Amino acid sequence: MTRTVREATFDVLRRHGLTTIFANPGSTEVAFLTDLPDDLAFVLALHEGSVVGAATGFATALDRPALVNLHTTAGLGNAVGALATARVNRVPLVVLVGQQDRRHLASAPFLAGELEGLAGRYPVWVNTPARPQDVPGAVARAWHEARDGRGPALVIVPSDDWSAQADDGPVPAPAVLHRSTAVAPAAVEELAALVGGAASPALVVGADADHEAAWTALVRLAERLRCPVWQEPFAARAGFPQDHPQFAGHLPAGRARLRQALAGHDVVLVVGAPVFRQYPFEEGPFVAPGTAVALVTDDAEDAHHSPADLAVLASPAEVCRLLAARVPERPDAPLPVVSRAPAPPPPGAGEPLRAAHVMSALAARVPPETVVVEETPSSRPDLHRLLPARRPLGFLSAAMGGLGFALPAAIGVRMAAPERPVVAVVGDGSSLYGIQALWSAAHYGVGALFVVLANGRYAIMDRLAEQRGGKPPWPAFEEVSVSGLAQSFGCPARRVSDHPALLAALDEVVPTLSARTEPLVLEVVVEPDPTFVP
């Protein structure tokens, strides 16, 4: 029996495990989505940013591409910021973008879009198939492009293509593609000579080392070198167990403090991170004169723009495994002295809650396997200091810096990994960029905990304006009730404003996180912190 392009594409989706479709539907996608086969699941989000955010969390937890469907110009345009986050977070997505019927595209009909350049260079691949019959092959190739390019791959499909007759020939893409993980021995030897010959080495780790094999190799390497291990600033994920005695904390985001943190080290080995991600511009070099910087990454872009003395483009886990076997142990080297931030004392009677009280309360209660999804810019330093990642995928954030990621990403992570507790820690201002995602959490029974730090303002922007010596022109928004908005989307929510109520709520909810099938928003009223140091 002759198959349609739609049926042939469904077979491609099944072959590559793309059986969950994250979408907000539009008319150009009706022909694709109506009467889906029972083995394909549809996940609705109420805004395209939430669609892509949830798919990003889903793909992150599964470590393979997820499937997104967007509606022509409006849908793709609304999703561009989230697609940029997926690219910078190095998350593979296959994105089907609807287009008007190709039979009258030449007449520029209503809903026709100029789609190929709309997302800029953030997609790793964009394709409009030349014929309807080329759609299944384009989708298959998009899976490989997304996986190997670690980002979103877009296929633009005119609405009439789905009902066209499919070709009977083979799909022009491999059913299975294996990538070599072999590392050039000469590269490892050169790296081992540099690191093994250091008098005072240091490690810097990043998001691309957030895998069990990489953590195991890095722990062995760090313990052989007896050196401190720093996390790069603004990483999407943790690259090392942050409760390890040699974990030194997060590097500063300014060059002067970065040089100070790495002072005294003659070799700095960066693994799975660029050299070096910064925030405010400062004059001067990244490291002091005399400090050599080596880089191990599987991201060619990071390798190409990093001012390293030696860069190795290969699997961080495999390179570090080989390196740990080659560098000599340093049994006489003193272990680094690492200072740990103490938990803040609880607020006294009548004293307000601060973000640090919330982070400390969470840290004392959440189990090690918890996935903490962060989007609280003004309180991020407190979270880093007080709520360490103790397992791979223990921390997830938006390396792009744009808001609207955490709520939908937490939903996607929990959908993909229902056995892991998921806690999103989000500022109230940040939550408003993706608040619609809470409907999806409630509708699909996603048992994540959303802790919203409510100070009724863009606190980080206030602090930045103050650092510029001026007064911010934007108002506070203290009248906004995030818990009220959550309830309007059908998501259970509570509001707490004092320390005993916070502890009581967490003591009740945290033990249920592994088995929960109902989300909860916990809106915690906090006093804005008076200072911010990125």
XYZ file of C-alpha atoms in Angstrom:
534
model
C 0.000 0.000 0.000
C 1.257 3.476 -0.893
C 2.252 5.528 2.123
C 1.952 9.257 2.611
C 4.855 11.515 3.536
C 3.251 11.826 6.969
C 3.231 8.055 7.498
C 6.811 7.738 6.266
C 7.868 10.509 8.645
C 6.168 8.766 11.569
C 8.342 5.720 10.828
C 11.441 7.949 10.944
C 10.320 9.397 14.272
C 9.838 5.925 15.716
C 13.242 4.752 14.456
C 14.980 7.587 16.274
C 12.905 7.586 19.458
C 11.162 10.893 18.667
C 7.805 9.713 19.954
C 6.953 12.675 22.215
C 5.952 15.860 20.401
C 6.220 19.166 22.296
C 4.036 21.730 20.570
C 1.639 24.641 20.551
C -0.412 23.902 17.436
C -1.282 26.178 14.546
C -3.240 25.767 11.347
C -0.184 24.891 9.249
C 0.416 21.849 11.472
C -3.121 20.448 11.594
C -2.471 18.022 8.733
C 0.516 16.610 10.631
C -1.025 16.448 14.108
C -4.637 15.354 13.599
C -5.293 11.715 14.588
C -1.787 10.959 15.793
C -1.011 7.253 16.135
C -1.399 5.946 19.675
C 2.345 5.405 20.085
C 3.106 9.107 19.584
C 2.535 11.353 22.601
C 1.568 15.011 22.321
C 2.600 17.514 25.027
C 0.885 20.895 24.872
C 2.462 24.046 26.253
C 0.687 27.380 26.112
C 3.568 29.401 24.644
C 6.343 28.432 22.259
C 9.038 29.423 24.738
C 7.598 26.839 27.123
C 7.345 24.299 24.290
C 11.056 24.542 23.522
C 12.014 24.875 27.197
C 10.204 21.674 28.138
C 11.720 19.844 25.176
C 15.150 21.138 26.197
C 14.737 19.714 29.700
C 13.441 16.450 28.250
C 16.373 16.076 25.854
C 18.860 17.044 28.577
C 17.629 14.339 30.922
C 17.534 11.678 28.184
C 20.812 12.807 26.567
C 19.313 12.510 23.084
C 17.261 14.692 20.738
C 13.679 15.672 21.535
C 10.990 16.660 19.036
C 9.441 20.136 18.780
C 6.670 21.340 16.470
C 6.297 25.106 15.870
C 3.775 27.154 13.944
C 5.285 29.123 11.051
C 6.579 32.685 11.676
C 4.743 33.385 14.917
C 5.674 30.093 16.550
C 9.290 30.106 15.454
C 9.646 33.785 16.312
C 8.243 33.277 19.808
C 10.635 30.369 20.312
C 13.887 31.966 19.129
C 15.118 32.891 22.612
C 14.487 29.358 23.855
C 16.180 27.899 20.774
C 19.191 30.099 21.500
C 19.297 28.697 25.029
C 19.151 25.151 23.656
C 22.082 25.911 21.370
C 24.253 27.483 24.082
C 23.278 24.696 26.491
C 24.284 22.252 23.728
C 20.961 20.409 23.739
C 19.846 18.519 20.606
C 16.347 19.260 19.298
C 14.594 18.258 16.092
C 12.261 21.139 15.259
C 9.493 20.809 12.685
C 8.310 24.248 11.599
C 5.017 24.548 9.742
C 4.790 26.532 6.507
C 1.907 27.507 4.265
C 0.795 25.197 1.446
C 3.673 25.104 -1.045
C 1.267 25.293 -4.023
C 0.709 29.012 -3.449
C 3.820 30.122 -1.590
C 4.795 32.145 -4.647
C 1.763 34.367 -3.995
C 2.835 35.130 -0.394
C -0.406 33.914 1.237
C -1.545 34.599 4.797
C 0.692 32.764 7.323
C 3.503 32.225 4.841
C 6.796 32.859 6.614
C 10.358 33.863 5.790
C 11.544 31.076 8.037
C 15.035 29.943 7.077
C 16.862 32.897 8.618
C 14.408 33.772 11.378
C 16.353 32.053 14.171
C 19.682 33.403 12.934
C 22.683 31.140 13.421
C 21.340 29.444 16.528
C 20.068 26.345 14.700
C 22.817 23.895 13.836
C 21.000 23.060 10.602
C 18.009 24.434 8.692
C 16.360 22.746 5.727
C 13.294 23.258 3.559
C 12.906 20.023 1.598
C 12.842 20.565 -2.148
C 9.983 18.068 -2.581
C 7.369 16.643 -0.207
C 9.020 13.256 -0.668
C 12.233 14.645 0.847
C 10.605 15.377 4.232
C 11.244 11.979 5.905
C 14.909 12.062 4.899
C 15.256 15.637 6.111
C 13.797 14.682 9.495
C 16.168 11.722 9.756
C 19.111 13.936 8.883
C 17.922 16.558 11.386
C 18.185 13.938 14.142
C 21.847 13.352 13.271
C 22.553 17.071 12.808
C 20.991 17.878 16.181
C 22.844 15.097 17.990
C 26.238 15.751 16.451
C 25.879 19.550 16.424
C 24.396 19.568 19.946
C 21.673 22.074 19.155
C 18.352 22.610 17.368
C 18.000 21.328 13.790
C 15.049 22.806 11.877
C 12.992 21.228 9.115
C 10.442 23.554 7.481
C 7.462 21.609 6.132
C 4.702 23.135 3.964
C 1.301 21.969 5.151
C 0.349 20.072 1.988
C 3.510 17.958 2.053
C 2.111 15.604 4.696
C -0.593 14.181 2.425
C 1.665 13.707 -0.604
C 2.632 10.222 -1.726
C 5.961 9.092 -0.246
C 8.816 7.589 -2.209
C 9.414 3.889 -1.846
C 13.195 4.327 -1.856
C 15.517 4.348 1.170
C 15.619 7.269 3.574
C 18.786 9.270 2.718
C 20.213 9.178 6.242
C 21.819 6.416 8.317
C 19.571 4.390 10.580
C 22.453 4.132 13.085
C 25.488 6.391 13.275
C 28.374 5.632 15.628
C 30.929 8.312 16.449
C 34.462 7.424 17.385
C 35.561 8.362 20.902
C 39.220 7.571 20.263
C 41.720 10.205 21.366
C 45.008 10.805 19.617
C 47.762 9.414 21.876
C 50.084 12.291 20.978
C 47.521 14.818 22.247
C 47.210 13.016 25.564
C 50.977 12.780 25.937
C 51.429 16.500 25.282
C 48.686 17.317 27.761
C 50.111 14.913 30.338
C 53.537 16.484 30.023
C 52.110 19.954 30.615
C 49.838 19.040 33.527
C 52.142 16.441 35.047
C 55.034 18.886 35.028
C 53.115 21.632 36.820
C 54.243 22.751 40.232
C 50.770 23.998 41.168
C 48.020 22.849 38.791
C 44.333 23.719 38.986
C 41.266 22.334 37.248
C 38.320 24.303 35.881
C 35.261 22.290 34.864
C 32.128 23.103 32.913
C 28.812 21.829 31.634
C 30.234 19.497 28.999
C 31.812 17.394 31.746
C 28.437 16.712 33.378
C 28.340 12.970 32.822
C 29.087 10.020 35.096
C 32.198 8.963 33.166
C 33.605 12.485 33.134
C 32.946 13.002 36.852
C 34.678 9.703 37.665
C 37.716 10.588 35.539
C 37.929 14.143 36.886
C 37.717 13.014 40.509
C 40.570 10.568 39.915
C 42.616 13.218 38.124
C 42.014 15.858 40.800
C 42.905 13.440 43.590
C 46.135 12.401 41.863
C 47.081 16.048 41.362
C 45.814 17.105 44.818
C 44.658 20.341 43.217
C 41.618 22.611 43.569
C 38.716 22.222 41.155
C 36.725 25.281 40.102
C 33.402 25.435 38.272
C 33.212 27.890 35.390
C 30.761 30.784 35.930
C 27.376 30.691 34.191
C 27.610 27.016 33.260
C 24.392 25.255 32.310
C 25.420 22.189 34.323
C 27.901 21.095 36.974
C 31.138 19.473 35.817
C 32.302 17.945 39.118
C 30.755 16.780 42.426
C 30.424 20.037 44.322
C 30.508 18.338 47.733
C 33.985 16.928 47.028
C 36.647 18.220 49.466
C 38.716 19.640 46.589
C 35.865 21.598 45.003
C 36.850 25.251 45.359
C 33.639 26.914 44.190
C 32.557 28.927 41.160
C 35.017 31.154 39.366
C 34.281 34.883 39.406
C 32.791 36.470 36.300
C 35.223 39.408 36.162
C 38.835 39.259 34.985
C 40.474 40.865 38.010
C 38.882 38.448 40.464
C 39.445 35.570 38.036
C 43.188 36.295 37.983
C 43.151 36.488 41.764
C 41.328 33.147 42.116
C 43.811 31.378 39.819
C 46.884 33.189 41.128
C 49.757 30.933 42.071
C 48.830 28.178 39.619
C 51.295 27.624 36.811
C 48.951 25.373 34.797
C 45.171 25.615 34.595
C 43.411 22.733 32.853
C 39.905 23.623 31.672
C 37.597 20.688 30.940
C 34.241 20.989 29.203
C 34.066 24.787 29.320
C 35.288 27.758 27.306
C 38.305 29.828 28.346
C 36.815 31.841 30.043
C 33.123 32.803 30.146
C 32.761 36.276 31.677
C 29.986 38.797 32.317
C 31.003 42.434 32.884
C 33.886 43.511 30.655
C 37.146 44.275 32.428
C 40.530 45.160 31.022
C 43.454 42.789 31.333
C 44.236 39.122 30.700
C 42.271 36.198 32.049
C 45.223 34.746 33.965
C 48.432 36.180 35.348
C 51.637 36.075 33.259
C 53.369 32.729 33.577
C 50.156 30.709 33.893
C 49.611 28.231 31.064
C 46.045 27.333 30.098
C 45.075 24.011 28.530
C 41.618 23.132 27.267
C 39.821 19.817 26.745
C 36.463 20.114 25.016
C 34.299 18.383 22.449
C 32.837 21.739 21.361
C 34.753 23.037 18.346
C 33.340 26.545 18.780
C 34.644 26.737 22.349
C 38.021 25.442 21.211
C 38.272 27.920 18.360
C 37.561 31.064 20.397
C 39.410 30.134 23.591
C 42.858 31.716 24.141
C 44.467 28.494 25.346
C 48.106 27.485 25.116
C 47.045 23.939 24.260
C 43.581 22.730 23.223
C 42.427 19.157 22.684
C 39.187 18.654 20.778
C 37.905 15.301 22.007
C 35.640 13.655 24.561
C 36.348 15.222 27.986
C 35.581 11.938 29.746
C 37.956 9.880 27.611
C 40.774 12.433 27.668
C 40.566 12.806 31.439
C 40.454 9.045 31.912
C 43.641 8.658 29.897
C 45.223 11.694 31.513
C 44.519 10.421 35.028
C 46.372 7.221 34.162
C 49.420 9.133 32.897
C 50.064 12.051 35.220
C 52.222 11.188 38.221
C 50.673 11.241 41.658
C 51.686 14.103 43.945
C 51.494 12.492 47.408
C 53.612 15.201 49.018
C 51.626 18.122 47.618
C 49.398 19.777 50.202
C 45.686 19.387 49.610
C 43.998 22.673 48.729
C 42.420 24.579 51.568
C 38.829 25.123 50.507
C 36.534 27.425 52.416
C 32.879 26.426 52.632
C 30.105 28.943 53.037
C 28.388 28.313 56.351
C 24.632 28.055 56.443
C 23.165 31.388 57.503
C 21.559 31.543 60.923
C 17.769 31.512 60.792
C 16.135 34.925 60.820
C 15.280 36.279 64.207
C 11.785 37.186 65.297
C 10.434 39.840 62.975
C 13.376 39.554 60.567
C 12.567 38.903 56.904
C 13.466 35.812 54.942
C 16.326 36.103 52.471
C 17.220 33.892 49.549
C 20.104 32.328 51.494
C 17.654 31.046 54.121
C 15.684 29.284 51.389
C 18.794 27.756 49.770
C 20.046 26.546 53.133
C 16.690 24.982 53.980
C 16.593 23.187 50.632
C 20.198 21.995 50.970
C 19.399 20.406 54.335
C 16.466 18.470 52.889
C 16.770 17.521 49.214
C 18.374 14.138 48.468
C 21.626 13.948 46.465
C 19.889 12.776 43.284
C 17.729 15.916 43.099
C 17.859 17.952 39.888
C 17.951 21.647 40.807
C 16.887 23.885 37.925
C 18.009 27.469 38.528
C 16.744 30.806 37.277
C 17.190 33.323 40.047
C 19.819 35.802 38.830
C 20.181 37.952 41.936
C 20.340 34.889 44.225
C 22.462 32.598 42.050
C 25.622 33.119 44.161
C 23.730 31.960 47.262
C 22.468 28.890 45.431
C 25.964 28.023 44.212
C 27.439 28.395 47.689
C 24.746 26.604 49.647
C 23.081 24.057 47.344
C 25.830 21.965 45.693
C 25.295 19.534 42.829
C 26.090 16.060 44.142
C 25.173 13.899 41.151
C 25.429 14.357 37.374
C 22.500 16.476 36.191
C 22.222 17.784 39.735
C 22.194 21.358 38.468
C 20.639 22.831 35.322
C 20.484 26.444 34.196
C 20.335 28.542 31.033
C 23.883 29.270 29.894
C 22.454 31.821 27.463
C 21.297 34.019 30.344
C 17.815 34.628 28.940
C 14.806 34.182 31.199
C 11.869 31.808 30.832
C 13.858 28.560 30.911
C 13.544 27.057 34.375
C 9.820 26.368 34.722
C 9.385 24.480 31.427
C 12.833 22.855 31.627
C 12.023 21.419 35.052
C 8.823 19.974 33.599
C 10.717 18.359 30.717
C 13.372 16.900 33.015
C 10.766 15.359 35.299
C 8.854 13.916 32.323
C 12.016 12.271 31.019
C 13.368 11.181 34.423
C 10.336 10.587 36.660
C 12.473 8.739 39.196
C 14.491 11.867 40.053
C 13.259 14.630 42.372
C 13.122 17.955 40.520
C 13.194 21.370 42.200
C 13.139 24.604 40.222
C 14.415 27.656 42.110
C 13.157 30.718 40.286
C 12.877 34.427 40.905
C 9.389 35.872 40.661
C 10.450 38.141 37.802
C 11.976 35.173 35.982
C 8.884 33.045 36.509
C 6.705 35.521 34.624
C 8.625 34.828 31.404
C 7.380 31.233 31.380
C 4.470 31.155 33.802
C 2.211 29.418 31.236
C 4.335 26.301 31.632
C 2.609 25.597 34.945
C -0.532 24.582 33.088
C 1.439 21.797 31.389
C 2.857 20.667 34.740
C -0.627 20.428 36.211
C -2.292 18.881 33.169
C 0.328 16.161 32.649
C 0.830 15.339 36.335
C 4.434 16.473 36.581
C 5.467 16.229 40.221
C 8.099 18.958 40.334
C 8.488 21.542 43.087
C 8.742 25.157 41.928
C 10.245 27.396 44.610
C 9.620 30.992 43.574
C 11.608 33.630 45.452
C 9.219 36.573 45.517
C 10.719 39.994 46.173
C 8.318 41.844 43.900
C 10.941 43.427 41.666
C 13.786 42.831 39.245
C 16.283 42.823 42.085
C 19.339 42.098 39.957
C 18.528 45.030 37.684
C 18.091 47.287 40.704
C 21.531 46.257 41.995
C 23.153 46.767 38.594
C 21.639 50.244 38.305
C 22.922 51.080 41.773
C 26.386 49.879 40.792
C 26.222 52.359 37.920
C 25.536 55.060 40.479
C 21.996 55.773 39.330
C 18.346 55.173 40.057
C 16.438 52.504 38.098
C 13.453 53.849 36.125
C 11.511 50.579 36.272
C 8.952 50.078 39.048
C 8.513 47.178 41.453
C 5.633 44.777 40.827
C 4.756 43.751 44.368
C 1.067 43.404 43.487
C 1.807 40.337 41.309
C 0.877 37.058 42.998
C 2.759 34.147 41.452
C 0.826 31.665 43.582
C -2.420 33.225 42.371
C -1.260 32.974 38.748
C -0.249 29.351 39.287
C -3.667 28.493 40.663
C -5.313 30.173 37.677
C -3.438 27.683 35.480
C -4.693 24.795 37.602
C -1.379 24.315 39.413
C -1.451 23.897 43.206
C 0.371 26.720 44.978
C 1.097 28.101 48.430
C 2.575 31.360 49.659
C 4.833 31.455 52.722
C 6.391 34.499 54.290
C 8.244 33.345 57.412
C 10.916 30.813 58.301
C 8.800 28.355 60.317
C 6.220 28.173 57.514
C 9.002 27.611 54.949
C 10.516 24.760 56.944
C 7.111 23.182 57.557
C 6.256 23.284 53.853
C 9.587 21.795 52.796
C 9.425 19.103 55.477
C 6.038 18.109 54.109
C 6.806 18.255 50.390
C 10.461 17.260 49.889
C 10.059 13.644 51.091
C 7.344 13.175 48.443
C 9.348 14.471 45.476
C 10.419 11.100 44.093
C 6.849 9.818 43.836
C 4.801 13.000 43.310
C 2.417 13.237 40.380
C 1.190 16.721 41.262
C 3.255 19.890 40.898
C 3.491 22.505 43.621
C 4.454 26.151 43.451
C 5.873 27.428 46.722
C 5.963 31.219 46.541
C 8.377 32.371 49.242
C 8.359 36.040 50.155
C 11.978 37.192 50.522
C 13.699 40.492 51.136
C 15.844 41.639 48.191
C 19.531 41.160 48.883
C 21.303 44.493 49.204
C 24.305 43.560 47.046
C 25.077 41.431 44.010
C 28.493 40.228 42.859
C 28.389 38.158 39.635
